[in-house]
Tab-separated table of C-alpha atoms in Angstrom:
chain	number	residue	atom	x	y	z
A	1	MET	CA	-21.863	19.525	-1.644
A	2	SER	CA	-20.643	17.686	1.374
A	3	LEU	CA	-17.379	18.921	2.755
A	4	PHE	CA	-18.419	17.356	6.046
A	5	SER	CA	-18.187	13.841	4.605
A	6	VAL	CA	-14.504	14.515	3.861
A	7	LEU	CA	-13.982	14.695	7.612
A	8	SER	CA	-15.241	11.120	8.030
A	9	VAL	CA	-12.878	9.950	5.269
A	10	SER	CA	-9.899	11.411	7.123
A	11	ALA	CA	-11.231	10.159	10.457
A	12	SER	CA	-11.342	6.614	9.056
A	13	GLY	CA	-7.698	7.022	8.073
A	14	MET	CA	-6.829	8.181	11.577
A	15	ALA	CA	-8.667	5.241	13.166
A	16	ALA	CA	-6.912	2.753	10.879
A	17	GLN	CA	-3.462	4.182	11.574
A	18	ARG	CA	-4.188	4.233	15.295
A	19	THR	CA	-5.141	0.536	15.213
A	20	ARG	CA	-1.895	-0.202	13.396
A	21	ALA	CA	0.128	1.792	15.931
A	22	THR	CA	-1.580	-0.131	18.764
A	23	LEU	CA	-0.599	-3.458	17.206
A	24	LEU	CA	2.996	-2.321	16.687
A	25	ALA	CA	3.252	-1.149	20.294
A	26	GLU	CA	1.806	-4.511	21.337
A	27	ASN	CA	4.529	-6.267	19.324
A	28	LEU	CA	7.270	-4.257	21.014
A	29	ALA	CA	5.777	-4.868	24.460
A	30	ASN	CA	5.582	-8.612	23.811
A	31	ALA	CA	9.026	-9.000	22.255
A	32	GLU	CA	10.042	-11.413	25.035
A	33	THR	CA	6.683	-13.046	25.783
A	34	THR	CA	6.903	-16.829	25.815
A	35	ARG	CA	3.420	-17.632	27.073
A	36	THR	CA	0.076	-16.734	25.453
A	37	PRO	CA	-3.510	-17.930	26.072
A	38	GLU	CA	-3.331	-19.817	22.732
A	39	GLY	CA	-0.140	-21.502	23.887
A	40	GLY	CA	3.377	-20.980	22.629
A	41	PRO	CA	5.234	-17.672	22.283
A	42	TYR	CA	3.655	-14.413	21.151
A	43	ARG	CA	3.440	-13.883	17.386
A	44	ARG	CA	4.006	-10.552	15.652
A	45	LYS	CA	0.747	-8.898	14.537
A	46	ASP	CA	0.152	-6.404	11.728
A	47	ALA	CA	-2.902	-4.738	10.195
A	48	VAL	CA	-3.944	-4.958	6.528
A	49	PHE	CA	-5.959	-2.002	5.248
A	50	ILE	CA	-8.783	-2.011	2.717
A	51	SER	CA	-10.534	0.994	1.161
A	52	GLU	CA	-14.279	1.377	1.508
A	53	PRO	CA	-17.000	4.020	1.132
A	54	ALA	CA	-16.623	6.496	3.991
A	55	ALA	CA	-19.896	6.286	5.933
A	56	PRO	CA	-23.537	5.410	5.321
A	57	PHE	CA	-24.298	9.113	5.616
A	58	GLY	CA	-21.537	9.984	3.187
A	59	GLU	CA	-22.672	7.353	0.709
A	60	VAL	CA	-25.995	9.070	0.239
A	61	PHE	CA	-24.194	12.249	-0.659
A	62	GLN	CA	-21.792	10.398	-2.899
A	63	SER	CA	-24.514	8.849	-4.965
A	64	ALA	CA	-26.073	12.277	-5.304
A	65	LEU	CA	-22.773	13.837	-6.238
A	66	GLY	CA	-21.089	11.110	-8.270
A	67	ALA	CA	-17.568	11.791	-6.975
A	68	GLY	CA	-16.382	8.797	-4.978
A	69	GLY	CA	-14.502	9.488	-1.774
A	70	THR	CA	-13.271	6.339	-0.141
A	71	GLY	CA	-12.272	5.872	3.475
A	72	VAL	CA	-10.183	3.075	4.850
A	73	ARG	CA	-10.628	0.368	7.451
A	74	VAL	CA	-8.644	-2.503	8.895
A	75	ALA	CA	-9.530	-5.540	6.756
A	76	GLU	CA	-7.773	-8.116	8.929
A	77	ILE	CA	-5.103	-8.499	11.547
A	78	ILE	CA	-2.475	-10.954	10.381
A	79	GLU	CA	-0.112	-12.941	12.565
A	80	ASP	CA	3.475	-13.492	11.549
A	81	PRO	CA	3.721	-17.089	10.182
A	82	ARG	CA	7.469	-17.273	10.793
A	83	GLU	CA	8.739	-19.913	13.210
A	84	PRO	CA	9.600	-18.679	16.728
A	85	GLU	CA	13.204	-17.994	17.518
A	86	LYS	CA	14.943	-20.721	19.562
A	87	ARG	CA	17.332	-19.541	22.220
A	88	TYR	CA	19.409	-21.810	24.401
A	89	GLN	CA	18.383	-21.071	28.006
A	90	PRO	CA	18.260	-24.344	29.982
A	91	GLY	CA	17.292	-22.576	33.218
A	92	HIS	CA	14.179	-20.972	31.726
A	93	PRO	CA	10.847	-22.455	32.952
A	94	ASP	CA	9.566	-22.663	29.337
A	95	ALA	CA	12.655	-24.445	28.024
A	96	ASP	CA	12.072	-27.680	26.074
A	97	ALA	CA	13.872	-30.993	26.718
A	98	ASP	CA	16.978	-29.787	24.860
A	99	GLY	CA	17.102	-26.535	26.847
A	100	TYR	CA	15.819	-24.262	24.029
A	101	VAL	CA	13.165	-21.579	24.642
A	102	ALA	CA	10.849	-20.402	21.835
A	103	PHE	CA	10.879	-16.598	21.763
A	104	PRO	CA	8.735	-14.391	19.465
A	105	ARG	CA	10.534	-13.522	16.221
A	106	ILE	CA	10.289	-9.755	16.687
A	107	ASN	CA	12.798	-7.303	15.286
A	108	PRO	CA	12.404	-4.044	17.258
A	109	ALA	CA	13.841	-2.018	14.335
A	110	GLU	CA	11.129	-3.341	12.009
A	111	ASP	CA	8.366	-2.345	14.442
A	112	MET	CA	9.885	1.062	15.204
A	113	VAL	CA	10.082	1.921	11.476
A	114	ASP	CA	6.467	0.817	10.934
A	115	LEU	CA	5.440	2.767	14.023
A	116	MET	CA	6.995	5.913	12.557
A	117	GLY	CA	5.130	5.263	9.311
A	118	ALA	CA	1.853	4.920	11.206
A	119	ALA	CA	2.513	8.156	13.118
A	120	ARG	CA	3.274	10.029	9.881
A	121	GLY	CA	0.141	8.608	8.266
A	122	TYR	CA	-1.891	9.775	11.242
A	123	GLN	CA	-0.368	13.268	10.987
A	124	ALA	CA	-1.134	13.452	7.265
A	125	ASN	CA	-4.789	12.680	8.001
A	126	VAL	CA	-4.869	15.351	10.697
A	127	ALA	CA	-3.442	17.844	8.164
A	128	ALA	CA	-6.227	16.914	5.738
A	129	ILE	CA	-8.864	17.494	8.429
A	130	THR	CA	-7.336	20.896	9.263
A	131	ALA	CA	-7.404	21.957	5.603
A	132	VAL	CA	-11.023	20.850	5.160
A	133	LYS	CA	-12.054	22.470	8.437
A	134	ASP	CA	-10.635	25.733	7.143
A	135	MET	CA	-12.677	25.359	3.956
A	136	ILE	CA	-15.864	24.687	5.910
A	137	HIS	CA	-15.109	27.730	8.028
A	138	ARG	CA	-14.754	29.865	4.898
A	139	SER	CA	-18.098	28.618	3.632
A	140	ILE	CA	-19.752	29.579	6.889
A	141	GLU	CA	-18.118	33.017	6.660
A	142	LEU	CA	-20.113	33.589	3.450
A	143	LEU	CA	-23.256	33.831	5.548
A	144	ARG	CA	-21.998	36.716	7.630
B	1	MET	CA	-27.794	32.169	-7.718
B	2	LEU	CA	-26.972	35.880	-8.122
B	3	ASP	CA	-25.353	36.399	-11.509
B	4	PRO	CA	-23.097	34.466	-13.916
B	5	VAL	CA	-19.932	35.357	-11.964
B	6	ALA	CA	-21.338	34.151	-8.640
B	7	ASN	CA	-22.673	31.069	-10.405
B	8	SER	CA	-19.241	30.207	-11.769
B	9	LEU	CA	-17.677	30.793	-8.360
B	10	GLU	CA	-20.199	28.438	-6.799
B	11	ARG	CA	-19.289	25.713	-9.314
B	12	TYR	CA	-15.619	26.391	-8.702
B	13	LEU	CA	-16.123	25.827	-4.969
B	14	ASP	CA	-18.019	22.616	-5.778
B	15	VAL	CA	-15.157	21.238	-7.877
B	16	LEU	CA	-12.652	22.215	-5.184
B	17	SER	CA	-14.694	20.404	-2.528
B	18	ALA	CA	-14.980	17.292	-4.685
B	19	ARG	CA	-11.253	17.364	-5.312
B	20	GLN	CA	-10.448	17.904	-1.645
B	21	ARG	CA	-12.480	14.826	-0.844
B	22	LEU	CA	-10.366	12.766	-3.242
B	23	MET	CA	-7.165	14.152	-1.684
B	24	ALA	CA	-8.448	13.134	1.771
B	25	SER	CA	-9.253	9.645	0.418
B	26	ASN	CA	-5.789	9.332	-1.077
B	27	ILE	CA	-4.162	10.289	2.212
B	28	ALA	CA	-6.423	7.960	4.218
B	29	ASN	CA	-5.497	5.121	1.853
B	30	ALA	CA	-1.767	5.868	1.759
B	31	ASP	CA	-1.070	2.433	3.283
B	32	THR	CA	-3.829	0.411	1.612
B	33	PRO	CA	-2.405	-2.341	-0.609
B	34	GLY	CA	-3.401	-1.946	-4.251
B	35	TYR	CA	-5.002	1.480	-3.854
B	36	LYS	CA	-4.456	3.846	-6.797
B	37	THR	CA	-4.302	7.645	-6.496
B	38	GLN	CA	-7.479	9.361	-7.679
B	39	ASP	CA	-7.913	12.894	-8.933
B	40	LEU	CA	-10.131	15.106	-11.082
B	41	ASP	CA	-9.291	16.636	-14.440
B	42	PHE	CA	-9.793	20.070	-12.967
B	43	GLN	CA	-10.358	22.183	-16.102
B	44	ALA	CA	-12.634	19.646	-17.767
B	45	GLU	CA	-14.645	19.124	-14.565
B	46	PHE	CA	-15.096	22.850	-14.078
B	47	ARG	CA	-16.393	23.337	-17.605
B	48	SER	CA	-18.727	20.324	-17.464
B	49	LEU	CA	-19.967	21.155	-13.956
B	50	VAL	CA	-20.986	24.622	-15.152
B	51	ARG	CA	-23.298	22.750	-17.515
B	52	GLY	CA	-24.704	20.738	-14.611
B	53	ALA	CA	-22.786	17.440	-14.758
B	54	SER	CA	-21.303	15.638	-11.759
B	55	PRO	CA	-17.556	15.046	-11.323
B	56	HIS	CA	-15.819	11.838	-12.446
B	57	PRO	CA	-12.681	10.809	-10.558
B	58	VAL	CA	-9.887	9.330	-12.655
B	59	GLU	CA	-6.792	7.382	-11.698
B	60	VAL	CA	-3.596	9.380	-11.858
B	61	THR	CA	-0.904	7.937	-14.096
B	62	GLY	CA	2.847	8.392	-13.935
B	63	LEU	CA	3.247	7.899	-10.184
B	64	GLN	CA	5.724	5.486	-8.701
B	65	VAL	CA	4.034	2.220	-7.697
B	66	ARG	CA	5.273	0.579	-4.511
B	67	ASN	CA	5.660	-3.140	-3.851
B	68	ASP	CA	2.131	-3.487	-2.452
B	69	GLY	CA	0.575	-1.948	-5.594
B	70	ASN	CA	-0.125	1.386	-3.901
B	71	ASN	CA	0.969	4.558	-5.686
B	72	VAL	CA	-0.059	7.328	-3.247
B	73	SER	CA	2.577	10.044	-2.942
B	74	LEU	CA	2.050	11.909	0.334
B	75	ASP	CA	4.048	14.892	-0.970
B	76	ARG	CA	1.769	15.275	-3.964
B	77	GLU	CA	-1.367	14.989	-1.824
B	78	ALA	CA	-0.090	17.484	0.754
B	79	ARG	CA	0.695	20.006	-1.978
B	80	LEU	CA	-2.721	19.641	-3.603
B	81	LEU	CA	-4.425	19.758	-0.202
B	82	ALA	CA	-2.809	23.134	0.515
B	83	GLU	CA	-3.416	24.383	-3.025
B	84	ASN	CA	-7.108	23.454	-2.898
B	85	ALA	CA	-7.543	25.171	0.459
B	86	LEU	CA	-5.921	28.367	-0.847
B	87	ARG	CA	-8.006	28.353	-4.032
B	88	PHE	CA	-11.099	27.812	-1.903
B	89	ASN	CA	-10.145	30.782	0.285
B	90	LEU	CA	-9.689	32.983	-2.757
B	91	ALA	CA	-12.943	31.930	-4.406
B	92	SER	CA	-14.953	32.255	-1.199
B	93	SER	CA	-13.542	35.757	-0.637
B	94	LEU	CA	-14.603	36.722	-4.163
B	95	LEU	CA	-18.056	35.235	-3.592
B	96	ARG	CA	-18.303	37.185	-0.356
B	97	THR	CA	-17.694	40.480	-2.149
B	98	GLU	CA	-20.338	39.501	-4.701
B	99	ILE	CA	-22.810	38.875	-1.895
B	100	ARG	CA	-21.816	42.112	-0.202
B	101	THR	CA	-22.498	44.011	-3.440
B	102	VAL	CA	-26.004	42.587	-3.661
B	103	ARG	CA	-26.605	43.263	0.014
B	104	SER	CA	-25.541	46.889	-0.293
B	105	ALA	CA	-27.825	47.280	-3.312
B	106	ILE	CA	-30.717	46.023	-1.195
B	107	LYS	CA	-29.822	48.346	1.673
B	108	GLU	CA	-29.484	51.400	-0.551
B	109	GLY	CA	-32.859	50.670	-2.115
B	110	ARG	CA	-34.411	50.470	1.333
B	111	SER	CA	-33.070	53.803	2.589
B	112	GLY	CA	-33.960	55.707	-0.618
């Protein structure tokens, strides 16, 4: 029985949530960015998760055990397809001929709510690791 | 291993571990679109595992499905996570006393 492989399942959840939190923080930081290497204003990014077998090591155990435990990973990072927001600022260096500047369409409330969700998800995974660690500890106690 | 009681306890710990793994998966996939909550039929698994079978996860029905097709309820998973850990504690304590009994039998035999 592999209680240890449960740790890698929860760790994959933590890594995925951390990636998501990074992207959300990036969105907030770039809420007013009008220039990017690709050209044009910054576009809001978000992570899409997909479930997958935990680890190569865990898979061996799984096939021996039959009970599937699936981890998670970031499948892709999507960019917001919405059009940038036009604001009338004729004095801005990135203003177009009509005096409008294209700003990223970022709603700070949206990102803050998602950021809270990511933090809670991370905490839930940490709680799972703590519970499993306690179980492993109990198993080791049997030897004493 | 030792006797029927210890054997059952060992299987019980096995089922608990398998279930805990599913709980961890559910929590890790709480934000994965389309993921469905998985669980074990505890009683049935325990009985079949005593006969040497391996556990089969099933999808849990009756949970609220969100817009992205995911139906993981963090409250449910947290409750089961705690419950599994407590059951595991109890069973491992019982197994420990079983082992201690055997150990004391060995020791007594040695001194006599």
